[in-house]
Short mmCIF file of C-alpha atoms and ligand atoms in Angstrom, two decimals:
data_model
loop_
_atom_site.label_atom_id
_atom_site.label_comp_id
_atom_site.label_asym_id
_atom_site.label_seq_id
_atom_site.Cartn_x
_atom_site.Cartn_y
_atom_site.Cartn_z
CA MET A 1090 234.87 183.33 52.04
CA ILE A 1091 234.35 180.54 54.90
CA ILE A 1092 232.46 181.17 58.67
CA VAL A 1093 232.99 178.58 61.10
CA GLY A 1094 229.85 178.30 63.39
CA GLY A 1095 226.25 178.76 62.19
CA GLY A 1096 224.79 179.92 65.40
CA LEU A 1097 223.50 183.51 65.38
CA ALA A 1098 226.40 185.41 64.74
CA GLY A 1099 227.73 183.09 61.70
CA LEU A 1100 224.17 183.17 60.56
CA THR A 1101 223.82 186.48 60.76
CA ALA A 1102 227.76 187.70 59.11
CA ALA A 1103 226.21 184.90 56.24
CA ILE A 1104 222.74 186.49 55.54
CA HIS A 1105 224.40 189.72 55.49
CA LEU A 1106 227.47 188.94 52.88
CA SER A 1107 225.54 187.01 50.51
CA GLN A 1108 222.94 189.87 49.91
CA GLU A 1109 225.99 191.34 48.68
CA ASN A 1110 226.61 188.93 46.26
CA HIS A 1111 229.42 186.99 48.14
CA SER A 1112 230.06 183.65 47.70
CA VAL A 1113 229.82 182.04 51.77
CA LEU A 1114 230.49 178.49 53.09
CA VAL A 1115 229.36 178.33 56.84
CA VAL A 1116 230.36 175.38 58.05
CA GLU A 1117 228.54 174.01 61.74
CA LYS A 1118 229.21 170.55 63.37
CA LYS A 1119 225.07 170.30 64.14
CA ILE A 1120 222.44 170.19 62.49
CA TYR A 1121 219.35 172.24 62.16
CA PRO A 1122 217.28 173.23 64.22
CA HIS A 1123 218.77 172.25 67.66
CA HIS A 1124 218.37 173.27 71.30
CA LYS A 1125 221.43 175.62 73.45
CA VAL A 1126 221.80 176.57 76.65
CA CYS A 1127 220.18 180.31 76.44
CA GLY A 1128 218.02 182.45 78.85
CA GLU A 1129 216.33 182.81 74.55
CA TYR A 1130 215.18 186.88 75.95
CA ILE A 1131 217.20 189.04 73.05
CA SER A 1132 217.33 192.76 73.60
CA ASN A 1133 215.05 194.30 70.94
CA GLU A 1134 218.26 196.56 69.41
CA ILE A 1135 218.97 194.05 67.05
CA VAL A 1136 215.16 194.71 65.20
CA PRO A 1137 216.04 197.89 63.04
CA TYR A 1138 218.83 195.87 61.39
CA PHE A 1139 216.71 192.69 61.09
CA LYS A 1140 214.13 194.54 59.51
CA LYS A 1141 217.08 195.69 56.83
CA LEU A 1142 218.36 191.74 56.44
CA GLY A 1143 214.60 191.39 55.62
CA ILE A 1144 214.31 188.49 58.35
CA PRO A 1145 210.75 188.51 59.46
CA TRP A 1146 211.20 189.06 63.46
CA GLY A 1147 208.44 188.99 65.55
CA ALA A 1148 206.44 186.23 63.82
CA LYS A 1149 206.12 182.50 64.51
CA GLY A 1150 204.57 183.66 68.19
CA ALA A 1151 207.60 185.07 69.70
CA VAL A 1152 206.86 186.79 72.75
CA GLN A 1153 206.97 190.55 73.25
CA ILE A 1154 209.25 191.46 76.88
CA ASP A 1155 208.75 194.57 78.33
CA THR A 1156 209.30 194.63 82.02
CA LEU A 1157 212.65 193.01 84.08
CA GLN A 1158 212.16 191.41 87.69
CA ILE A 1159 215.50 190.87 89.67
CA SER A 1160 214.85 188.77 92.80
CA THR A 1161 217.86 188.14 95.47
CA ARG A 1162 218.90 184.94 97.16
CA ASN A 1163 216.03 185.31 100.37
CA GLY A 1164 213.53 186.95 98.08
CA LYS A 1165 213.56 190.37 98.19
CA SER A 1166 212.52 191.65 94.42
CA THR A 1167 212.06 194.45 92.49
CA GLN A 1168 210.26 194.87 88.96
CA THR A 1169 211.08 197.89 85.94
CA LYS A 1170 209.92 198.71 82.60
CA LEU A 1171 212.74 197.41 80.26
CA PRO A 1172 213.91 200.83 78.16
CA LEU A 1173 213.50 198.99 74.62
CA GLY A 1174 212.01 195.68 76.08
CA GLY A 1175 213.38 192.31 74.39
CA THR A 1176 212.18 189.37 72.47
CA GLY A 1177 211.30 185.69 74.01
CA ILE A 1178 212.28 183.27 71.20
CA SER A 1179 213.71 180.11 71.16
CA ARG A 1180 217.25 179.18 70.33
CA PHE A 1181 215.85 175.87 68.83
CA ALA A 1182 213.27 178.58 66.32
CA PHE A 1183 215.51 181.37 66.19
CA ASP A 1184 218.79 179.46 64.66
CA ASN A 1185 216.70 177.92 62.51
CA LEU A 1186 215.09 181.04 61.30
CA LEU A 1187 218.15 182.65 60.44
CA TYR A 1188 219.48 178.71 58.68
CA GLN A 1189 216.70 178.93 56.42
CA LYS A 1190 216.79 182.23 55.24
CA ALA A 1191 220.70 181.76 54.66
CA ILE A 1192 219.41 179.17 52.87
CA GLU A 1193 217.11 181.20 50.54
CA TYR A 1194 219.99 183.98 50.03
CA GLY A 1195 222.44 180.28 48.34
CA VAL A 1196 224.92 179.90 51.37
CA VAL A 1197 226.23 176.69 51.87
CA PHE A 1198 226.46 174.68 54.18
CA LYS A 1199 228.41 171.95 55.57
CA PHE A 1200 227.84 170.02 58.71
CA ASN A 1201 230.91 168.65 60.17
CA THR A 1202 232.97 170.03 62.81
CA VAL A 1203 236.33 172.55 61.86
CA VAL A 1204 239.55 171.01 63.58
CA LYS A 1205 241.82 173.03 61.86
CA ILE A 1206 242.12 176.62 60.68
CA GLU A 1207 245.77 177.37 58.89
CA HIS A 1208 246.54 181.29 57.23
CA GLN A 1209 249.63 181.10 54.55
CA ASN A 1210 249.91 183.34 51.87
CA ASN A 1211 246.89 185.38 52.50
CA VAL A 1212 244.52 182.10 52.22
CA PHE A 1213 243.21 180.17 54.75
CA GLU A 1214 242.60 176.50 54.89
CA VAL A 1215 239.61 175.54 57.18
CA ILE A 1216 240.47 171.60 57.94
CA THR A 1217 237.45 169.63 59.34
CA ASP A 1218 237.01 166.43 61.37
CA ILE A 1219 235.88 164.26 58.26
CA ASN A 1220 239.66 165.62 57.05
CA GLU A 1221 238.40 167.63 54.23
CA SER A 1222 239.48 170.90 53.56
CA TYR A 1223 238.21 174.28 51.91
CA THR A 1224 239.84 177.09 51.22
CA SER A 1225 238.82 180.99 51.10
CA ASN A 1226 240.58 184.21 51.56
CA ILE A 1227 238.75 185.02 54.76
CA THR A 1228 237.59 183.59 57.19
CA ILE A 1229 235.05 184.13 60.29
CA GLY A 1230 235.25 182.46 63.26
CA ALA A 1231 231.83 182.37 65.10
CA TYR A 1232 231.87 178.57 67.07
CA GLY A 1233 230.99 180.36 69.89
CA LYS A 1234 232.24 180.45 73.93
CA ARG A 1235 234.94 177.49 73.39
CA SER A 1236 236.14 174.63 71.15
CA ALA A 1237 238.68 172.28 70.68
CA LEU A 1238 239.70 174.99 68.13
CA ASP A 1239 240.86 177.48 70.49
CA LYS A 1240 243.54 174.98 71.88
CA GLU A 1241 244.73 174.61 68.28
CA LEU A 1242 245.03 178.31 67.76
CA ASN A 1243 246.85 178.96 71.45
CA ARG A 1244 244.57 181.40 71.80
CA ASP A 1245 245.33 182.80 75.53
CA PHE A 1246 241.61 182.71 77.82
CA ILE A 1247 241.49 178.85 77.11
CA ARG A 1248 244.49 178.59 79.33
CA HIS A 1249 242.57 180.26 82.22
CA LYS A 1250 240.11 177.83 84.40
CA SER A 1251 236.27 178.62 83.85
CA GLU A 1252 234.32 177.65 86.76
CA TRP A 1253 230.85 178.55 85.32
CA LEU A 1254 227.96 175.65 84.32
CA GLY A 1255 225.18 176.54 82.46
CA VAL A 1256 221.38 174.48 82.72
CA LYS A 1257 218.75 174.84 80.57
CA SER A 1258 214.92 173.68 80.51
CA HIS A 1259 211.21 174.45 79.04
CA TYR A 1260 208.44 173.62 81.36
CA GLU A 1261 204.53 174.30 81.38
CA ASN A 1262 203.23 176.83 83.21
CA ASP A 1263 199.93 178.84 81.94
CA SER A 1264 200.79 181.75 84.52
CA PHE A 1265 204.33 182.86 84.25
CA PRO A 1266 203.14 186.13 82.32
CA GLU A 1267 204.28 186.22 78.58
CA ASN A 1268 205.87 190.48 79.05
CA LEU A 1269 208.04 189.37 81.88
CA VAL A 1270 211.89 188.32 82.03
CA ALA A 1271 212.73 187.50 85.40
CA LEU A 1272 216.00 186.92 87.03
CA HIS A 1273 216.45 185.59 90.18
CA ASN A 1274 219.47 184.90 92.82
CA PHE A 1275 220.79 181.66 94.51
CA ASN A 1276 223.16 180.57 96.30
CA GLY A 1277 226.24 180.77 93.53
CA GLY A 1278 224.56 181.51 90.61
CA TYR A 1279 221.39 183.00 89.13
CA GLY A 1280 218.53 181.91 86.63
CA GLY A 1281 216.56 183.85 84.10
CA LEU A 1282 212.78 182.54 83.64
CA SER A 1283 210.51 184.17 80.21
CA LYS A 1284 208.15 182.69 77.83
CA THR A 1285 209.38 181.62 74.37
CA GLU A 1286 207.62 181.39 71.19
CA THR A 1287 205.80 178.11 72.11
CA GLY A 1288 204.18 179.32 75.24
CA ALA A 1289 206.87 176.92 77.51
CA VAL A 1290 209.22 179.10 80.05
CA ASN A 1291 212.25 178.55 79.36
CA PHE A 1292 214.51 178.35 82.58
CA CYS A 1293 218.00 178.45 82.04
CA TYR A 1294 220.75 179.46 85.18
CA LEU A 1295 224.51 179.76 85.13
CA ALA A 1296 225.89 178.11 88.60
CA SER A 1297 230.02 178.09 89.86
CA TYR A 1298 231.40 174.51 90.23
CA LYS A 1299 231.79 175.60 93.11
CA SER A 1300 228.41 175.74 95.01
CA PHE A 1301 227.69 173.32 92.13
CA GLN A 1302 229.96 170.31 93.16
CA LYS A 1303 228.72 170.18 96.85
CA GLU A 1304 225.03 169.06 95.59
CA LYS A 1305 226.97 166.67 92.59
CA ASN A 1306 223.96 166.20 90.62
CA ILE A 1307 221.37 168.42 88.87
CA PRO A 1308 218.15 167.74 90.77
CA ASN A 1309 219.87 167.82 93.60
CA PHE A 1310 221.57 171.00 93.16
CA THR A 1311 218.18 172.73 92.25
CA GLU A 1312 216.08 171.10 95.23
CA ASN A 1313 218.52 172.31 97.98
CA VAL A 1314 220.39 175.50 96.39
CA VAL A 1315 218.03 176.60 93.15
CA ALA A 1316 214.71 175.95 94.86
CA GLU A 1317 215.97 178.30 97.91
CA ASN A 1318 215.05 180.84 96.15
CA PRO A 1319 211.34 181.92 97.10
CA PHE A 1320 210.82 182.32 93.09
CA LEU A 1321 212.30 179.91 91.42
CA ASN A 1322 210.59 176.94 94.03
CA GLU A 1323 207.26 178.96 93.43
CA PHE A 1324 208.27 178.52 89.49
CA LEU A 1325 209.62 174.67 90.16
CA SER A 1326 207.11 173.59 92.23
CA ASN A 1327 204.13 174.77 90.20
CA SER A 1328 205.54 173.42 86.74
CA LYS A 1329 205.91 170.71 84.07
CA PRO A 1330 209.56 169.88 82.61
CA ILE A 1331 209.41 169.67 78.88
CA PHE A 1332 212.70 168.33 78.14
CA LYS A 1333 213.49 165.11 79.39
CA GLU A 1334 216.79 165.86 80.88
CA PRO A 1335 217.63 169.09 81.24
CA LEU A 1336 220.62 170.62 78.74
CA THR A 1337 223.50 171.70 80.44
CA ILE A 1338 227.59 172.83 79.25
CA ALA A 1339 230.46 173.22 81.75
CA GLN A 1340 233.77 175.47 81.52
CA ILE A 1341 231.64 178.91 80.24
CA SER A 1342 234.69 181.37 80.50
CA PHE A 1343 234.53 185.31 81.08
CA GLN A 1344 237.98 185.72 80.06
CA GLN A 1345 238.69 188.32 77.60
CA LYS A 1346 239.77 187.53 74.15
CA LYS A 1347 241.13 188.93 70.67
CA ALA A 1348 238.63 189.88 67.94
CA VAL A 1349 241.05 188.76 65.62
CA GLU A 1350 243.78 185.71 65.93
CA ASN A 1351 245.41 184.31 63.20
CA HIS A 1352 243.98 186.86 60.73
CA ILE A 1353 240.64 184.96 61.51
CA LEU A 1354 237.94 188.16 62.35
CA MET A 1355 236.63 186.38 65.43
CA CYS A 1356 232.59 187.17 65.93
CA GLY A 1357 230.07 186.87 68.57
CA ASP A 1358 231.18 184.60 71.75
CA THR A 1359 234.40 184.09 70.37
CA ALA A 1360 235.47 187.42 70.33
CA GLY A 1361 233.83 187.94 74.26
CA LEU A 1362 231.17 186.87 76.12
CA ILE A 1363 229.17 189.07 78.07
CA HIS A 1364 227.64 187.55 81.61
CA PRO A 1365 224.27 185.91 80.71
CA LEU A 1366 222.41 188.51 83.51
CA CYS A 1367 222.76 191.16 81.03
CA GLY A 1368 220.11 189.24 78.44
CA ASN A 1369 222.60 190.98 75.84
CA GLY A 1370 225.20 188.33 74.42
CA MET A 1371 222.65 187.41 71.32
CA ALA A 1372 222.37 191.35 70.48
CA MET A 1373 226.16 191.73 70.67
CA ALA A 1374 226.81 188.58 68.55
CA ILE A 1375 224.76 189.21 66.07
CA HIS A 1376 225.92 193.53 66.13
CA ALA A 1377 229.09 191.60 65.67
CA ALA A 1378 228.37 190.07 62.58
CA LYS A 1379 227.03 192.92 61.07
CA ILE A 1380 230.60 194.84 61.78
CA ALA A 1381 231.85 192.26 60.30
CA SER A 1382 230.06 191.57 57.54
CA GLU A 1383 230.38 195.40 56.32
CA LEU A 1384 234.44 195.82 56.52
CA ILE A 1385 234.70 192.82 54.86
CA HIS A 1386 232.57 193.71 51.90
CA ARG A 1387 234.31 196.91 51.93
CA TYR A 1388 237.76 194.71 51.85
CA LEU A 1389 236.10 192.68 48.86
CA SER A 1390 235.50 195.37 47.06
CA ASN A 1391 238.16 198.02 47.40
CA ALA A 1392 241.47 196.88 46.18
CA ALA A 1393 243.42 200.06 48.56
CA TYR A 1394 241.95 198.84 51.32
CA ASN A 1395 244.05 195.80 52.89
CA ARG A 1396 243.86 193.06 55.36
CA ARG A 1397 246.14 195.15 57.97
CA GLN A 1398 243.77 197.85 57.98
CA LEU A 1399 240.86 195.77 57.84
CA GLU A 1400 241.89 193.51 61.00
CA ILE A 1401 243.23 197.33 62.55
CA ASP A 1402 239.76 198.58 61.72
CA TYR A 1403 237.47 195.23 63.19
CA GLU A 1404 239.44 194.95 66.39
CA ASN A 1405 238.91 198.87 67.16
CA THR A 1406 235.11 198.75 66.18
CA TRP A 1407 234.61 195.93 68.23
CA ASN A 1408 236.29 197.50 71.10
CA ASP A 1409 234.40 200.89 70.66
CA THR A 1410 231.04 199.22 70.20
CA PHE A 1411 231.75 196.30 73.13
CA LYS A 1412 234.32 196.35 75.49
CA GLN A 1413 232.51 199.08 78.26
CA ARG A 1414 229.67 196.80 78.11
CA LEU A 1415 231.36 193.18 79.25
CA TRP A 1416 232.80 195.59 81.82
CA MET A 1417 229.99 196.77 83.41
CA GLY A 1418 228.75 193.19 83.21
CA ARG A 1419 231.81 192.28 85.00
CA GLN A 1420 230.89 193.70 88.02
CA MET A 1421 227.37 193.40 87.89
CA GLN A 1422 227.87 189.78 88.16
CA SER A 1423 230.06 190.44 91.14
CA LEU A 1424 227.72 192.39 92.41
CA LEU A 1425 224.54 189.79 91.98
CA LEU A 1426 226.83 186.97 93.53
CA ASN A 1427 227.60 188.83 96.95
CA ASP A 1428 224.52 188.46 98.89
CA LYS A 1429 225.38 191.51 100.93
CA MET A 1430 225.47 193.56 98.15
CA SER A 1431 222.88 192.77 96.06
CA ASN A 1432 220.55 192.62 98.76
CA LEU A 1433 221.35 196.43 99.25
CA ALA A 1434 221.78 196.91 95.89
CA ILE A 1435 217.98 195.88 94.86
CA LYS A 1436 216.94 197.82 98.32
CA ALA A 1437 218.55 201.06 96.74
CA ALA A 1438 216.90 199.94 93.40
CA ILE A 1439 213.45 199.55 94.86
CA GLY A 1440 213.88 202.66 96.24
CA SER A 1441 214.48 204.26 92.96
CA PRO A 1442 214.26 202.38 90.34
CA SER A 1443 215.94 204.54 88.17
CA ILE A 1444 219.07 203.07 89.04
CA LEU A 1445 217.95 199.69 88.03
CA ARG A 1446 217.28 201.48 84.72
CA LYS A 1447 220.74 202.79 84.36
CA LEU A 1448 222.41 199.56 84.72
CA ILE A 1449 220.49 197.79 82.20
CA THR A 1450 221.15 201.05 79.22
CA ASN A 1451 224.61 200.33 80.55
CA THR A 1452 224.93 196.54 79.63
CA HIS A 1453 223.16 197.13 76.63
CA GLY A 1454 223.16 198.97 73.21
CA LYS A 1455 221.14 201.13 71.31
CA PRO A 1456 218.89 199.52 68.66
CA ILE A 1457 221.80 198.87 65.68
CA VAL A 1458 221.93 201.69 63.33
CA CYS A 1459 221.69 200.59 59.72
C1 FAD B 2095 223.51 180.56 80.98
C2 FAD B 2095 223.34 181.39 79.60
C3 FAD B 2095 222.60 181.92 79.57
C4 FAD B 2095 222.53 182.88 78.16
N1 FAD B 2095 221.30 184.28 78.53
C5 FAD B 2095 220.96 184.36 77.48
C6 FAD B 2095 219.62 185.57 77.22
O1 FAD B 2095 219.30 185.23 78.06
N2 FAD B 2095 220.14 186.71 76.36
C7 FAD B 2095 220.76 186.90 75.28
O2 FAD B 2095 221.50 187.68 74.67
N3 FAD B 2095 222.31 186.32 75.56
C8 FAD B 2095 221.98 185.00 76.46
N4 FAD B 2095 223.50 184.32 76.85
C9 FAD B 2095 224.46 184.30 75.62
C10 FAD B 2095 224.13 184.09 74.47
O3 FAD B 2095 223.83 182.68 74.26
C11 FAD B 2095 225.25 184.45 73.38
O4 FAD B 2095 225.84 184.73 73.59
C12 FAD B 2095 225.15 183.75 72.17
O5 FAD B 2095 224.97 182.55 71.82
C13 FAD B 2095 226.15 183.83 70.97
O6 FAD B 2095 226.36 183.55 69.70
P1 FAD B 2095 227.15 182.68 68.84
O7 FAD B 2095 227.20 182.37 67.73
O8 FAD B 2095 228.30 183.64 69.17
O9 FAD B 2095 227.27 181.55 69.45
P2 FAD B 2095 226.42 180.10 69.37
O10 FAD B 2095 224.97 180.47 69.16
O11 FAD B 2095 227.22 179.25 70.63
O12 FAD B 2095 226.91 179.72 68.20
C14 FAD B 2095 228.54 179.18 67.85
C15 FAD B 2095 227.98 177.62 67.11
O13 FAD B 2095 229.31 177.06 66.68
C16 FAD B 2095 228.92 175.73 66.45
N5 FAD B 2095 230.12 175.21 66.82
C17 FAD B 2095 231.33 175.11 67.57
N6 FAD B 2095 232.54 174.95 67.26
C18 FAD B 2095 232.40 174.48 66.14
C19 FAD B 2095 233.57 173.80 65.02
N7 FAD B 2095 234.65 173.11 65.97
N8 FAD B 2095 233.42 173.30 63.91
C20 FAD B 2095 231.90 173.68 63.63
N9 FAD B 2095 231.13 174.31 64.30
C21 FAD B 2095 230.98 174.73 65.46
C22 FAD B 2095 228.07 175.36 67.13
O14 FAD B 2095 227.48 173.67 67.08
C23 FAD B 2095 227.35 176.51 67.48
O15 FAD B 2095 226.01 175.93 66.50
C24 FAD B 2095 223.39 183.39 77.48
C25 FAD B 2095 224.35 182.50 77.52
C26 FAD B 2095 224.74 181.64 78.82
C27 FAD B 2095 226.07 180.52 78.85
#
């Protein structure tokens, strides 16, 4: 089978399916390791599944995080214990860890960009930018938030404007607590801070174009808008950037997507992206890979289970598992970006930390049952 995109969803599905003795080809456009725009805080709900897959989790210094801090633009803040907790690990290390594991299980990799996926007579043809083509009976689309492929597949969400921008960089800051993930609000966006396995603090923020456009570039935006939040001001004044330039991604879309398009099972962000403030996109991508892999294994080993049923089951299970979380994420994002409402919400959370814990539980899953 072919997996288009070797991020967390694609690599996890590759490991899972190769362990079930299926031959897997991953077509990924970038060689490993590489940095990605991401908050790099992953919920511990994935731990039981990684144990089952034999992925050495917690190794290589990944940081255990058990506390969440939230602040409003003017510095009102509260903290709470995270019900499940999470791990701080850079995408540079994380994706590479899964890539090495996939290689161990015999997964084949091609490093090219996929430009077309066709489906005819029950066979997929996957075509790359160097005009190589591969065929398979199953294709997983795990190529992330947005790609030229979405246009090629005529997906509905791509026609809507996406007004979000993501920026990420690593910083040296010895005084940032290891067990903390902090979410700080500013005008038109919010940023997350947490430590990674190298000891560096990852600072990743999401900003609306509307608020970014006024400042025109990242240094001005950081100084005049991001650093308005006293916590971010304090962090940026006392930290040394490690990257030469921050990494950026544009046109981040939170529109609803379909989990199956043109018979391709979409996985991870390709099927739907939760608002980053929930800190759950990576766990969802990994969980979706498990759902897809189990159903694909059933399809490939049971002649009575047909493609139509596979697609219906995948779409239904995806919706049952994630739709509520995505909805909750949308509500929380509009609350956080509204000054008046976020001040009120934080005030309420300071008075009753259980409110915040409830919101966290509603945007996260339970430990993945294996
Ligand atoms: C600003 C921001 C902060 C975030 N912070 C967090 C956080 O703290 N915690 C959390 O859990 N989630 C967070 N997320 C969400 C998280 O990053 C994603 O949900 C997660 O990366 C999804 O994994 P994926 O495998 O679906 O996609 P990706 O990891 O994006 O992988 C897709 C892969 O496909 C490849 N690709 C793309 N197009 C093609 C093509 N045409 N051909 C071949 N290969 C292709 C790419 O190179 C990439 O490797 C954040 C997201 C944003 C935008």
